[in-house]
């Protein structure tokens, strides 16, 4: 019998109380040393989980080193955010077992998933099924995964994919504008998607400030993800400052 795992239950329990903020670290951009410092700061200021992954080089030893460093230096759950079946590490707690529903290439919809499935089982990582939808501009993730980018002014297309994902059994929907996108997923699109689905909605890409975080959450995101703003802040002090203001924007909105 299928059981909901520890990390997914943790997410659901927390969502009863508040909106959540996950930090994404890409092992291509952060060393294990920096990752451990950022994880410590994240835990201290109230981040809810750390995601680890990337579209281009987050694999093998580079990935393992960063996941291990985070696990050794914080108690936050570490959830993999793989670009393909290469993005798996046995040191992580869970993996967003995601299908990029609007890709033109079946590899990103079911192929990488088949290649990674037994590895997830053998490693004992908790898989959390997730519909992953890439919205314009999509940045590197959109290019690498050959996404048929959802136009920013077409919220209904995003909602149709999201609902289809839910009906196919996915228990989370992730709306992605792409890491480093100049602007986050439009508020109107978040609203329309949220009103169509019953599973938690994650929004990421281009969220940098208190204002961004607050409007994304007010529009209906249950969980926001920030990567670039924290990874590329220039100093640990600045990362901490940015995290604190983004979290303020998230936690001010009640569930
Ligand atoms: C990318 O949604 C995440 O997959 C985070 O994006 O780096 O723009 O915060 P940013």
PDB file of C-alpha atoms and ligand atoms in Angstrom:
ATOM      1  CA  UNK A   1       0.000   0.000   0.000  1.00  0.00           C
ATOM      2  CA  UNK A   2       1.302   3.445  -0.931  1.00  0.00           C
ATOM      3  CA  UNK A   3       2.120   5.653   2.038  1.00  0.00           C
ATOM      4  CA  UNK A   4       2.767   9.397   2.057  1.00  0.00           C
ATOM      5  CA  UNK A   5       6.400   9.898   3.138  1.00  0.00           C
ATOM      6  CA  UNK A   6       7.931  11.954   5.900  1.00  0.00           C
ATOM      7  CA  UNK A   7       8.886  15.014   3.875  1.00  0.00           C
ATOM      8  CA  UNK A   8       5.549  15.246   2.087  1.00  0.00           C
ATOM      9  CA  UNK A   9       3.731  14.943   5.436  1.00  0.00           C
ATOM     10  CA  UNK A  10       6.006  17.663   6.859  1.00  0.00           C
ATOM     11  CA  UNK A  11       5.025  19.930   3.940  1.00  0.00           C
ATOM     12  CA  UNK A  12       1.312  19.241   4.442  1.00  0.00           C
ATOM     13  CA  UNK A  13       1.469  19.757   8.210  1.00  0.00           C
ATOM     14  CA  UNK A  14       3.324  23.072   7.830  1.00  0.00           C
ATOM     15  CA  UNK A  15       0.938  24.267   5.115  1.00  0.00           C
ATOM     16  CA  UNK A  16      -1.920  24.061   7.616  1.00  0.00           C
ATOM     17  CA  UNK A  17      -0.203  26.820   9.579  1.00  0.00           C
ATOM     18  CA  UNK A  18       1.561  29.016   7.044  1.00  0.00           C
ATOM     19  CA  UNK A  19       2.878  29.572   3.536  1.00  0.00           C
ATOM     20  CA  UNK A  20       6.319  28.124   2.905  1.00  0.00           C
ATOM     21  CA  UNK A  21       9.662  29.228   1.518  1.00  0.00           C
ATOM     22  CA  UNK A  22      12.187  26.807   0.031  1.00  0.00           C
ATOM     23  CA  UNK A  23      15.726  27.785  -0.948  1.00  0.00           C
ATOM     24  CA  UNK A  24      17.186  26.242  -4.109  1.00  0.00           C
ATOM     25  CA  UNK A  25      20.930  25.631  -4.267  1.00  0.00           C
ATOM     26  CA  UNK A  26      22.524  24.631  -7.563  1.00  0.00           C
ATOM     27  CA  UNK A  27      25.750  22.630  -7.038  1.00  0.00           C
ATOM     28  CA  UNK A  28      27.123  24.226 -10.190  1.00  0.00           C
ATOM     29  CA  UNK A  29      27.001  27.635  -8.518  1.00  0.00           C
ATOM     30  CA  UNK A  30      27.713  26.843  -4.857  1.00  0.00           C
ATOM     31  CA  UNK A  31      30.534  24.834  -3.314  1.00  0.00           C
ATOM     32  CA  UNK A  32      29.860  22.428  -0.439  1.00  0.00           C
ATOM     33  CA  UNK A  33      31.415  25.009   1.901  1.00  0.00           C
ATOM     34  CA  UNK A  34      29.111  27.810   0.790  1.00  0.00           C
ATOM     35  CA  UNK A  35      26.117  25.457   0.701  1.00  0.00           C
ATOM     36  CA  UNK A  36      26.650  24.490   4.332  1.00  0.00           C
ATOM     37  CA  UNK A  37      26.846  28.151   5.380  1.00  0.00           C
ATOM     38  CA  UNK A  38      23.735  29.066   3.395  1.00  0.00           C
ATOM     39  CA  UNK A  39      21.871  26.087   4.869  1.00  0.00           C
ATOM     40  CA  UNK A  40      22.766  27.157   8.404  1.00  0.00           C
ATOM     41  CA  UNK A  41      21.572  30.698   7.735  1.00  0.00           C
ATOM     42  CA  UNK A  42      18.423  29.377   6.051  1.00  0.00           C
ATOM     43  CA  UNK A  43      17.535  27.250   9.048  1.00  0.00           C
ATOM     44  CA  UNK A  44      18.164  30.136  11.433  1.00  0.00           C
ATOM     45  CA  UNK A  45      15.939  32.630   9.605  1.00  0.00           C
ATOM     46  CA  UNK A  46      13.022  30.206   9.081  1.00  0.00           C
ATOM     47  CA  UNK A  47      13.370  28.675   5.607  1.00  0.00           C
ATOM     48  CA  UNK A  48      11.265  25.487   5.458  1.00  0.00           C
ATOM     49  CA  UNK A  49      13.360  23.207   3.206  1.00  0.00           C
ATOM     50  CA  UNK A  50      16.391  23.212   0.925  1.00  0.00           C
ATOM     51  CA  UNK A  51      16.095  22.071  -2.674  1.00  0.00           C
ATOM     52  CA  UNK A  52      19.216  20.960  -4.532  1.00  0.00           C
ATOM     53  CA  UNK A  53      19.476  20.707  -8.290  1.00  0.00           C
ATOM     54  CA  UNK A  54      20.032  22.416 -11.601  1.00  0.00           C
ATOM     55  CA  UNK A  55      19.609  22.008 -15.339  1.00  0.00           C
ATOM     56  CA  UNK A  56      23.190  21.518 -16.418  1.00  0.00           C
ATOM     57  CA  UNK A  57      25.783  20.023 -14.059  1.00  0.00           C
ATOM     58  CA  UNK A  58      24.173  19.003 -10.769  1.00  0.00           C
ATOM     59  CA  UNK A  59      25.237  15.357 -10.845  1.00  0.00           C
ATOM     60  CA  UNK A  60      27.617  12.816  -9.332  1.00  0.00           C
ATOM     61  CA  UNK A  61      30.249  13.927  -6.844  1.00  0.00           C
ATOM     62  CA  UNK A  62      29.438  17.609  -7.261  1.00  0.00           C
ATOM     63  CA  UNK A  63      25.831  16.951  -6.239  1.00  0.00           C
ATOM     64  CA  UNK A  64      26.703  14.471  -3.459  1.00  0.00           C
ATOM     65  CA  UNK A  65      29.187  16.906  -1.919  1.00  0.00           C
ATOM     66  CA  UNK A  66      26.636  19.708  -1.676  1.00  0.00           C
ATOM     67  CA  UNK A  67      23.806  17.497  -0.358  1.00  0.00           C
ATOM     68  CA  UNK A  68      26.088  15.974   2.296  1.00  0.00           C
ATOM     69  CA  UNK A  69      27.353  19.375   3.382  1.00  0.00           C
ATOM     70  CA  UNK A  70      23.789  20.640   3.856  1.00  0.00           C
ATOM     71  CA  UNK A  71      22.694  17.525   5.752  1.00  0.00           C
ATOM     72  CA  UNK A  72      25.695  17.768   8.087  1.00  0.00           C
ATOM     73  CA  UNK A  73      25.060  21.417   8.877  1.00  0.00           C
ATOM     74  CA  UNK A  74      21.300  21.783   9.197  1.00  0.00           C
ATOM     75  CA  UNK A  75      18.189  19.863  10.124  1.00  0.00           C
ATOM     76  CA  UNK A  76      16.173  21.128   7.194  1.00  0.00           C
ATOM     77  CA  UNK A  77      14.812  18.503   4.796  1.00  0.00           C
ATOM     78  CA  UNK A  78      16.837  18.289   1.579  1.00  0.00           C
ATOM     79  CA  UNK A  79      14.712  17.722  -1.514  1.00  0.00           C
ATOM     80  CA  UNK A  80      16.323  16.977  -4.874  1.00  0.00           C
ATOM     81  CA  UNK A  81      15.184  19.030  -7.850  1.00  0.00           C
ATOM     82  CA  UNK A  82      16.703  17.022 -10.700  1.00  0.00           C
ATOM     83  CA  UNK A  83      17.178  18.136 -14.289  1.00  0.00           C
ATOM     84  CA  UNK A  84      17.204  14.450 -15.296  1.00  0.00           C
ATOM     85  CA  UNK A  85      17.903  10.980 -13.841  1.00  0.00           C
ATOM     86  CA  UNK A  86      21.490  12.128 -13.209  1.00  0.00           C
ATOM     87  CA  UNK A  87      20.309  14.518 -10.509  1.00  0.00           C
ATOM     88  CA  UNK A  88      19.867  11.883  -7.779  1.00  0.00           C
ATOM     89  CA  UNK A  89      21.890  11.620  -4.573  1.00  0.00           C
ATOM     90  CA  UNK A  90      21.518   8.964  -1.896  1.00  0.00           C
ATOM     91  CA  UNK A  91      22.230  11.576   0.781  1.00  0.00           C
ATOM     92  CA  UNK A  92      18.985  13.505   0.160  1.00  0.00           C
ATOM     93  CA  UNK A  93      15.725  13.009   2.048  1.00  0.00           C
ATOM     94  CA  UNK A  94      13.341  13.299  -0.876  1.00  0.00           C
ATOM     95  CA  UNK A  95      13.111  14.008  -4.579  1.00  0.00           C
ATOM     96  CA  UNK A  96      10.561  16.006  -6.486  1.00  0.00           C
ATOM     97  CA  UNK A  97       9.700  13.187  -8.881  1.00  0.00           C
ATOM     98  CA  UNK A  98       8.716  15.623 -11.558  1.00  0.00           C
ATOM     99  CA  UNK A  99       7.382  15.446 -15.064  1.00  0.00           C
ATOM    100  CA  UNK A 100       7.810  18.477 -17.304  1.00  0.00           C
ATOM    101  CA  UNK A 101       4.344  18.223 -18.771  1.00  0.00           C
ATOM    102  CA  UNK A 102       4.803  20.953 -21.383  1.00  0.00           C
ATOM    103  CA  UNK A 103       8.051  19.634 -22.849  1.00  0.00           C
ATOM    104  CA  UNK A 104       8.146  18.669 -26.528  1.00  0.00           C
ATOM    105  CA  UNK A 105      10.600  15.911 -25.690  1.00  0.00           C
ATOM    106  CA  UNK A 106       9.212  12.755 -24.041  1.00  0.00           C
ATOM    107  CA  UNK A 107      12.549  12.265 -22.269  1.00  0.00           C
ATOM    108  CA  UNK A 108      11.576  15.079 -19.869  1.00  0.00           C
ATOM    109  CA  UNK A 109       7.999  13.810 -19.411  1.00  0.00           C
ATOM    110  CA  UNK A 110       8.573  10.103 -18.738  1.00  0.00           C
ATOM    111  CA  UNK A 111      12.027   9.054 -20.038  1.00  0.00           C
ATOM    112  CA  UNK A 112      14.339  10.414 -17.336  1.00  0.00           C
ATOM    113  CA  UNK A 113      11.761   9.274 -14.780  1.00  0.00           C
ATOM    114  CA  UNK A 114      11.974   5.660 -15.990  1.00  0.00           C
ATOM    115  CA  UNK A 115      15.780   5.796 -15.975  1.00  0.00           C
ATOM    116  CA  UNK A 116      15.813   7.179 -12.431  1.00  0.00           C
ATOM    117  CA  UNK A 117      13.010   5.168 -10.827  1.00  0.00           C
ATOM    118  CA  UNK A 118      15.023   2.184  -9.588  1.00  0.00           C
ATOM    119  CA  UNK A 119      17.787   4.442  -8.342  1.00  0.00           C
ATOM    120  CA  UNK A 120      15.234   6.286  -6.183  1.00  0.00           C
ATOM    121  CA  UNK A 121      14.009   2.942  -4.825  1.00  0.00           C
ATOM    122  CA  UNK A 122      17.489   1.588  -4.076  1.00  0.00           C
ATOM    123  CA  UNK A 123      18.662   4.801  -2.473  1.00  0.00           C
ATOM    124  CA  UNK A 124      15.514   4.915  -0.331  1.00  0.00           C
ATOM    125  CA  UNK A 125      14.810   8.553  -1.242  1.00  0.00           C
ATOM    126  CA  UNK A 126      11.194   9.644  -0.817  1.00  0.00           C
ATOM    127  CA  UNK A 127       9.624  10.429  -4.204  1.00  0.00           C
ATOM    128  CA  UNK A 128       7.080  13.267  -4.283  1.00  0.00           C
ATOM    129  CA  UNK A 129       5.180  13.278  -7.591  1.00  0.00           C
ATOM    130  CA  UNK A 130       5.052  16.743  -9.101  1.00  0.00           C
ATOM    131  CA  UNK A 131       3.777  18.396 -12.276  1.00  0.00           C
ATOM    132  CA  UNK A 132       6.446  20.825 -13.495  1.00  0.00           C
ATOM    133  CA  UNK A 133       5.298  23.571 -15.858  1.00  0.00           C
ATOM    134  CA  UNK A 134       7.678  26.005 -17.502  1.00  0.00           C
ATOM    135  CA  UNK A 135       6.345  29.469 -18.279  1.00  0.00           C
ATOM    136  CA  UNK A 136       7.989  32.158 -20.437  1.00  0.00           C
ATOM    137  CA  UNK A 137      10.854  33.095 -20.401  1.00  0.00           C
ATOM    138  CA  UNK A 138      11.854  29.672 -18.972  1.00  0.00           C
ATOM    139  CA  UNK A 139      15.561  30.548 -18.943  1.00  0.00           C
ATOM    140  CA  UNK A 140      18.036  27.612 -18.977  1.00  0.00           C
ATOM    141  CA  UNK A 141      15.501  25.071 -17.677  1.00  0.00           C
ATOM    142  CA  UNK A 142      13.156  25.877 -20.564  1.00  0.00           C
ATOM    143  CA  UNK A 143      15.879  25.693 -23.190  1.00  0.00           C
ATOM    144  CA  UNK A 144      17.509  22.504 -21.943  1.00  0.00           C
ATOM    145  CA  UNK A 145      14.234  20.631 -21.545  1.00  0.00           C
ATOM    146  CA  UNK A 146      12.754  21.750 -24.854  1.00  0.00           C
ATOM    147  CA  UNK A 147       9.684  23.234 -23.190  1.00  0.00           C
ATOM    148  CA  UNK A 148       6.816  24.527 -25.257  1.00  0.00           C
ATOM    149  CA  UNK A 149       6.852  27.615 -23.021  1.00  0.00           C
ATOM    150  CA  UNK A 150       3.471  28.661 -21.646  1.00  0.00           C
ATOM    151  CA  UNK A 151       2.832  32.271 -22.794  1.00  0.00           C
ATOM    152  CA  UNK A 152       2.757  34.682 -19.848  1.00  0.00           C
ATOM    153  CA  UNK A 153      -0.619  36.100 -20.885  1.00  0.00           C
ATOM    154  CA  UNK A 154      -2.298  32.677 -21.216  1.00  0.00           C
ATOM    155  CA  UNK A 155      -3.094  31.608 -17.642  1.00  0.00           C
ATOM    156  CA  UNK A 156      -5.712  29.100 -18.770  1.00  0.00           C
ATOM    157  CA  UNK A 157      -3.112  27.015 -20.593  1.00  0.00           C
ATOM    158  CA  UNK A 158      -1.123  26.777 -17.370  1.00  0.00           C
ATOM    159  CA  UNK A 159      -4.283  25.894 -15.426  1.00  0.00           C
ATOM    160  CA  UNK A 160      -5.223  23.158 -17.902  1.00  0.00           C
ATOM    161  CA  UNK A 161      -1.782  21.539 -17.563  1.00  0.00           C
ATOM    162  CA  UNK A 162      -1.897  21.885 -13.783  1.00  0.00           C
ATOM    163  CA  UNK A 163      -5.293  20.237 -13.507  1.00  0.00           C
ATOM    164  CA  UNK A 164      -4.244  17.486 -15.904  1.00  0.00           C
ATOM    165  CA  UNK A 165      -1.220  16.882 -13.668  1.00  0.00           C
ATOM    166  CA  UNK A 166      -3.468  16.594 -10.620  1.00  0.00           C
ATOM    167  CA  UNK A 167      -5.805  14.196 -12.439  1.00  0.00           C
ATOM    168  CA  UNK A 168      -2.776  12.075 -13.394  1.00  0.00           C
ATOM    169  CA  UNK A 169      -1.961  11.714  -9.704  1.00  0.00           C
ATOM    170  CA  UNK A 170       0.672  14.385  -9.171  1.00  0.00           C
ATOM    171  CA  UNK A 171       0.497  15.767  -5.673  1.00  0.00           C
ATOM    172  CA  UNK A 172       2.206  19.119  -6.267  1.00  0.00           C
ATOM    173  CA  UNK A 173       2.223  21.615  -9.125  1.00  0.00           C
ATOM    174  CA  UNK A 174       5.288  23.787  -9.764  1.00  0.00           C
ATOM    175  CA  UNK A 175       4.997  26.917 -11.934  1.00  0.00           C
ATOM    176  CA  UNK A 176       8.494  27.822 -13.135  1.00  0.00           C
ATOM    177  CA  UNK A 177       9.525  31.086 -14.831  1.00  0.00           C
ATOM    178  CA  UNK A 178      13.151  29.892 -14.974  1.00  0.00           C
ATOM    179  CA  UNK A 179      16.033  30.540 -12.636  1.00  0.00           C
ATOM    180  CA  UNK A 180      17.185  34.142 -12.954  1.00  0.00           C
ATOM    181  CA  UNK A 181      14.078  35.216 -14.915  1.00  0.00           C
ATOM    182  CA  UNK A 182      13.683  39.003 -15.005  1.00  0.00           C
ATOM    183  CA  UNK A 183      10.151  38.682 -13.600  1.00  0.00           C
ATOM    184  CA  UNK A 184       8.298  35.989 -11.686  1.00  0.00           C
ATOM    185  CA  UNK A 185       5.269  34.055 -13.007  1.00  0.00           C
ATOM    186  CA  UNK A 186       2.471  36.636 -13.520  1.00  0.00           C
ATOM    187  CA  UNK A 187       0.084  37.081 -10.584  1.00  0.00           C
ATOM    188  CA  UNK A 188      -2.943  36.485 -12.786  1.00  0.00           C
ATOM    189  CA  UNK A 189      -1.558  33.113 -13.898  1.00  0.00           C
ATOM    190  CA  UNK A 190      -0.900  32.092 -10.282  1.00  0.00           C
ATOM    191  CA  UNK A 191      -4.505  33.029  -9.373  1.00  0.00           C
ATOM    192  CA  UNK A 192      -6.056  31.113 -12.251  1.00  0.00           C
ATOM    193  CA  UNK A 193      -3.935  27.998 -11.641  1.00  0.00           C
ATOM    194  CA  UNK A 194      -4.579  28.059  -7.899  1.00  0.00           C
ATOM    195  CA  UNK A 195      -8.331  28.270  -8.387  1.00  0.00           C
ATOM    196  CA  UNK A 196      -8.259  25.247 -10.733  1.00  0.00           C
ATOM    197  CA  UNK A 197      -6.370  22.756  -8.520  1.00  0.00           C
ATOM    198  CA  UNK A 198      -6.618  21.190  -5.072  1.00  0.00           C
ATOM    199  CA  UNK A 199      -2.971  20.237  -4.580  1.00  0.00           C
ATOM    200  CA  UNK A 200      -0.357  22.673  -3.216  1.00  0.00           C
ATOM    201  CA  UNK A 201       1.086  25.156  -5.719  1.00  0.00           C
ATOM    202  CA  UNK A 202       4.808  25.963  -5.825  1.00  0.00           C
ATOM    203  CA  UNK A 203       6.022  29.057  -7.692  1.00  0.00           C
ATOM    204  CA  UNK A 204       9.653  29.807  -8.561  1.00  0.00           C
ATOM    205  CA  UNK A 205      11.892  31.799 -10.854  1.00  0.00           C
ATOM    206  CA  UNK A 206      12.607  35.522 -10.613  1.00  0.00           C
ATOM    207  CA  UNK A 207      11.406  36.023  -7.014  1.00  0.00           C
ATOM    208  CA  UNK A 208      13.923  38.369  -5.375  1.00  0.00           C
ATOM    209  CA  UNK A 209      12.317  40.752  -2.909  1.00  0.00           C
ATOM    210  CA  UNK A 210       9.815  41.088  -0.060  1.00  0.00           C
ATOM    211  CA  UNK A 211       7.321  42.593  -2.533  1.00  0.00           C
ATOM    212  CA  UNK A 212       7.775  39.781  -5.082  1.00  0.00           C
ATOM    213  CA  UNK A 213       7.336  37.122  -2.405  1.00  0.00           C
ATOM    214  CA  UNK A 214       4.283  38.773  -0.899  1.00  0.00           C
ATOM    215  CA  UNK A 215       2.430  39.241  -4.192  1.00  0.00           C
ATOM    216  CA  UNK A 216       3.203  35.703  -5.383  1.00  0.00           C
ATOM    217  CA  UNK A 217       1.884  34.248  -2.129  1.00  0.00           C
ATOM    218  CA  UNK A 218      -1.115  36.602  -2.076  1.00  0.00           C
ATOM    219  CA  UNK A 219      -1.940  35.469  -5.603  1.00  0.00           C
ATOM    220  CA  UNK A 220      -2.171  31.865  -4.393  1.00  0.00           C
ATOM    221  CA  UNK A 221       1.265  30.228  -4.204  1.00  0.00           C
ATOM    222  CA  UNK A 222       1.511  27.862  -1.230  1.00  0.00           C
ATOM    223  CA  UNK A 223       5.281  27.563  -1.481  1.00  0.00           C
ATOM    224  CA  UNK A 224       7.785  29.920  -3.099  1.00  0.00           C
ATOM    225  CA  UNK A 225      11.285  28.995  -4.219  1.00  0.00           C
ATOM    226  CA  UNK A 226      14.226  31.369  -4.370  1.00  0.00           C
ATOM    227  CA  UNK A 227      17.654  30.508  -5.730  1.00  0.00           C
ATOM    228  CA  UNK A 228      19.556  33.265  -7.497  1.00  0.00           C
ATOM    229  CA  UNK A 229      18.741  36.008  -4.966  1.00  0.00           C
ATOM    230  CA  UNK A 230      20.343  33.962  -2.189  1.00  0.00           C
ATOM    231  CA  UNK A 231      23.161  32.212  -4.078  1.00  0.00           C
ATOM    232  CA  UNK A 232      24.399  35.329  -5.818  1.00  0.00           C
ATOM    233  CA  UNK A 233      23.958  37.888  -3.066  1.00  0.00           C
ATOM    234  CA  UNK A 234      27.706  38.616  -2.960  1.00  0.00           C
ATOM    235  CA  UNK A 235      28.121  38.014   0.789  1.00  0.00           C
ATOM    236  CA  UNK A 236      26.598  35.861   3.515  1.00  0.00           C
ATOM    237  CA  UNK A 237      25.361  39.000   5.255  1.00  0.00           C
ATOM    238  CA  UNK A 238      23.475  40.050   2.137  1.00  0.00           C
ATOM    239  CA  UNK A 239      22.055  36.512   1.623  1.00  0.00           C
ATOM    240  CA  UNK A 240      20.744  36.609   5.187  1.00  0.00           C
ATOM    241  CA  UNK A 241      19.231  40.061   4.731  1.00  0.00           C
ATOM    242  CA  UNK A 242      17.488  39.019   1.520  1.00  0.00           C
ATOM    243  CA  UNK A 243      16.225  35.782   3.066  1.00  0.00           C
ATOM    244  CA  UNK A 244      14.779  37.631   6.041  1.00  0.00           C
ATOM    245  CA  UNK A 245      12.866  40.083   3.894  1.00  0.00           C
ATOM    246  CA  UNK A 246      11.590  37.400   1.486  1.00  0.00           C
ATOM    247  CA  UNK A 247      10.426  35.262   4.427  1.00  0.00           C
ATOM    248  CA  UNK A 248       8.680  38.271   5.935  1.00  0.00           C
ATOM    249  CA  UNK A 249       6.714  38.640   2.679  1.00  0.00           C
ATOM    250  CA  UNK A 250       5.771  34.938   2.735  1.00  0.00           C
ATOM    251  CA  UNK A 251       4.810  34.604   6.372  1.00  0.00           C
ATOM    252  CA  UNK A 252       2.734  37.814   6.459  1.00  0.00           C
ATOM    253  CA  UNK A 253       0.149  36.122   4.257  1.00  0.00           C
ATOM    254  CA  UNK A 254      -1.977  33.658   6.178  1.00  0.00           C
ATOM    255  CA  UNK A 255      -2.880  30.314   4.606  1.00  0.00           C
TER     256      UNK A 255
HETATM  257  C1  LIG B   1      14.519  27.858 -10.451  1.00  0.00           C
HETATM  258  O1  LIG B   1      12.454  28.401  -9.507  1.00  0.00           O
HETATM  259  C2  LIG B   1      13.800  28.298  -9.223  1.00  0.00           C
HETATM  260  O2  LIG B   1      14.223  26.576 -10.791  1.00  0.00           O
HETATM  261  C3  LIG B   1      14.437  29.503  -8.599  1.00  0.00           C
HETATM  262  O3  LIG B   1      14.592  30.589  -9.479  1.00  0.00           O
HETATM  263  O4  LIG B   1      16.955  31.340  -9.209  1.00  0.00           O
HETATM  264  O5  LIG B   1      15.228  32.916 -10.128  1.00  0.00           O
HETATM  265  O6  LIG B   1      15.204  32.276  -7.712  1.00  0.00           O
HETATM  266  P1  LIG B   1      15.537  31.852  -9.108  1.00  0.00           P
END
